[in-house]
Structure formats: C-alpha cells, structure tokens
Amino acid sequence: MTRTDGQAADRPEPQRLDEYTESAVQRLLSEHTGIAEQGVTVTRRDHTLVLRGEVESGHRRDEIVRLVAQRFPGVALTTDIAVTRTSAPSEAEELS
C-alpha cells in the first residue's frame, strides 16, 4: 500500500516539529516516573530534535532515547548526552 505523500504505509507519519513538541519532550523527561530527568535539554535543529546533557549511566541515556523515540515515533533524534562519573574518587585530592 502506497500513500499519496510518498511515504510507505508501515512507517510512522512524521510529526511536526515546533516549540510544542520541544516542550512536550522536555515535560516527558522531567515528569516520567521512571526517568524524572531535568539535566537533559531539548532543542530543535532543522527537522531534528537534539537531546543534550549529562546523565549518570549509559543505561539511563539509552532509556531516555528509547522513551522519546517510543512516544514521538515520527521525530528524528540526535543524541548528545554524555555519561558522567558517579562513583566516589579513588584517591584523595591534593590541595595546596
């Protein structure tokens, strides 16, 4: 089955990217009970949403990307989320 706009019928229809989509993703990240992430910002670049920030693990980063992709299936995502060290330092810091 072919659509008149040239998209295959089994692909999700692209969602319109605007400030409402941006704020909806930001709200999803901060209010979702399993994520509750406020350290990731969402911005639009061309026809892509960019997720940017720092999280405590690679697993958390993957969960954030999975959640956003699942909730907004037609939106292209770029991920610029770094993993920060969350363990205690292994040696004492020298102060002078």
Short mmCIF file of C-alpha atoms in Angstrom, two decimals:
data_model
loop_
_atom_site.label_atom_id
_atom_site.label_comp_id
_atom_site.label_asym_id
_atom_site.label_seq_id
_atom_site.Cartn_x
_atom_site.Cartn_y
_atom_site.Cartn_z
CA MET A 1 0.00 0.00 0.00
CA THR A 2 1.44 3.37 -1.00
CA ARG A 3 0.44 6.72 0.39
CA THR A 4 -0.12 9.76 -1.78
CA ASP A 5 2.59 11.73 0.01
CA GLY A 6 5.25 9.18 -0.95
CA GLN A 7 5.62 7.59 2.49
CA ALA A 8 5.25 3.87 2.97
CA ALA A 9 2.12 2.95 4.94
CA ASP A 10 4.06 0.99 7.60
CA ARG A 11 6.29 3.94 8.57
CA PRO A 12 5.11 6.31 11.28
CA GLU A 13 3.95 9.62 9.94
CA PRO A 14 6.43 12.40 10.77
CA GLN A 15 5.29 14.72 13.49
CA ARG A 16 5.53 18.44 13.07
CA LEU A 17 8.49 19.85 14.95
CA ASP A 18 7.74 23.07 16.76
CA GLU A 19 8.09 24.60 20.22
CA TYR A 20 5.15 22.47 21.41
CA THR A 21 6.95 19.26 20.51
CA GLU A 22 10.08 20.56 22.21
CA SER A 23 8.23 21.36 25.43
CA ALA A 24 6.28 18.07 25.32
CA VAL A 25 9.55 16.10 25.19
CA GLN A 26 11.06 18.22 27.98
CA ARG A 27 7.94 17.66 30.10
CA LEU A 28 8.03 13.91 29.37
CA LEU A 29 11.63 13.68 30.58
CA SER A 30 11.03 15.64 33.77
CA GLU A 31 7.64 14.16 34.72
CA HIS A 32 8.04 10.49 33.73
CA THR A 33 8.17 8.45 36.95
CA GLY A 34 10.93 6.14 35.68
CA ILE A 35 13.14 8.92 34.30
CA ALA A 36 12.47 12.24 36.09
CA GLU A 37 15.43 13.78 34.25
CA GLN A 38 16.00 17.52 34.38
CA GLY A 39 19.62 17.50 33.22
CA VAL A 40 18.76 16.91 29.56
CA THR A 41 17.70 19.79 27.34
CA VAL A 42 15.71 19.51 24.15
CA THR A 43 16.25 21.80 21.17
CA ARG A 44 15.23 21.79 17.52
CA ARG A 45 17.78 21.83 14.72
CA ASP A 46 16.32 21.79 11.22
CA HIS A 47 13.95 18.78 11.25
CA THR A 48 15.59 17.04 14.19
CA LEU A 49 15.22 17.15 17.97
CA VAL A 50 18.54 17.28 19.79
CA LEU A 51 18.78 15.78 23.28
CA ARG A 52 21.75 17.29 25.10
CA GLY A 53 23.07 16.97 28.65
CA GLU A 54 24.70 14.63 31.14
CA VAL A 55 23.37 11.51 32.86
CA GLU A 56 24.77 9.01 35.35
CA SER A 57 24.94 5.91 33.12
CA GLY A 58 24.81 4.63 29.59
CA HIS A 59 21.71 2.65 30.52
CA ARG A 60 19.91 5.84 31.61
CA ARG A 61 20.90 7.57 28.34
CA ASP A 62 19.54 4.60 26.36
CA GLU A 63 16.29 4.64 28.36
CA ILE A 64 15.81 8.35 27.66
CA VAL A 65 16.33 7.88 23.92
CA ARG A 66 14.04 4.82 23.88
CA LEU A 67 11.29 6.66 25.76
CA VAL A 68 11.39 9.72 23.49
CA ALA A 69 11.52 7.59 20.32
CA GLN A 70 8.60 5.49 21.55
CA ARG A 71 6.43 8.49 22.48
CA PHE A 72 7.36 10.53 19.36
CA PRO A 73 7.91 7.85 16.68
CA GLY A 74 7.96 10.16 13.66
CA VAL A 75 10.57 12.56 15.06
CA ALA A 76 14.24 12.33 14.07
CA LEU A 77 16.51 12.41 17.14
CA THR A 78 20.13 13.36 17.64
CA THR A 79 21.63 12.42 20.98
CA ASP A 80 24.40 14.43 22.59
CA ILE A 81 24.06 13.02 26.11
CA ALA A 82 27.32 12.39 27.96
CA VAL A 83 27.77 9.92 30.80
CA THR A 84 29.31 11.46 33.91
CA ARG A 85 31.28 9.67 36.59
CA THR A 86 29.09 8.96 39.59
CA SER A 87 31.41 6.86 41.73
CA ALA A 88 33.50 8.29 44.54
CA PRO A 89 37.08 9.28 43.67
CA SER A 90 39.62 6.51 44.26
CA GLU A 91 42.23 8.79 45.85
CA ALA A 92 42.29 11.97 47.90
CA GLU A 93 42.62 15.27 46.09
CA GLU A 94 45.79 17.23 46.89
CA LEU A 95 45.06 20.81 47.91
CA SER A 96 47.79 23.42 48.05
#
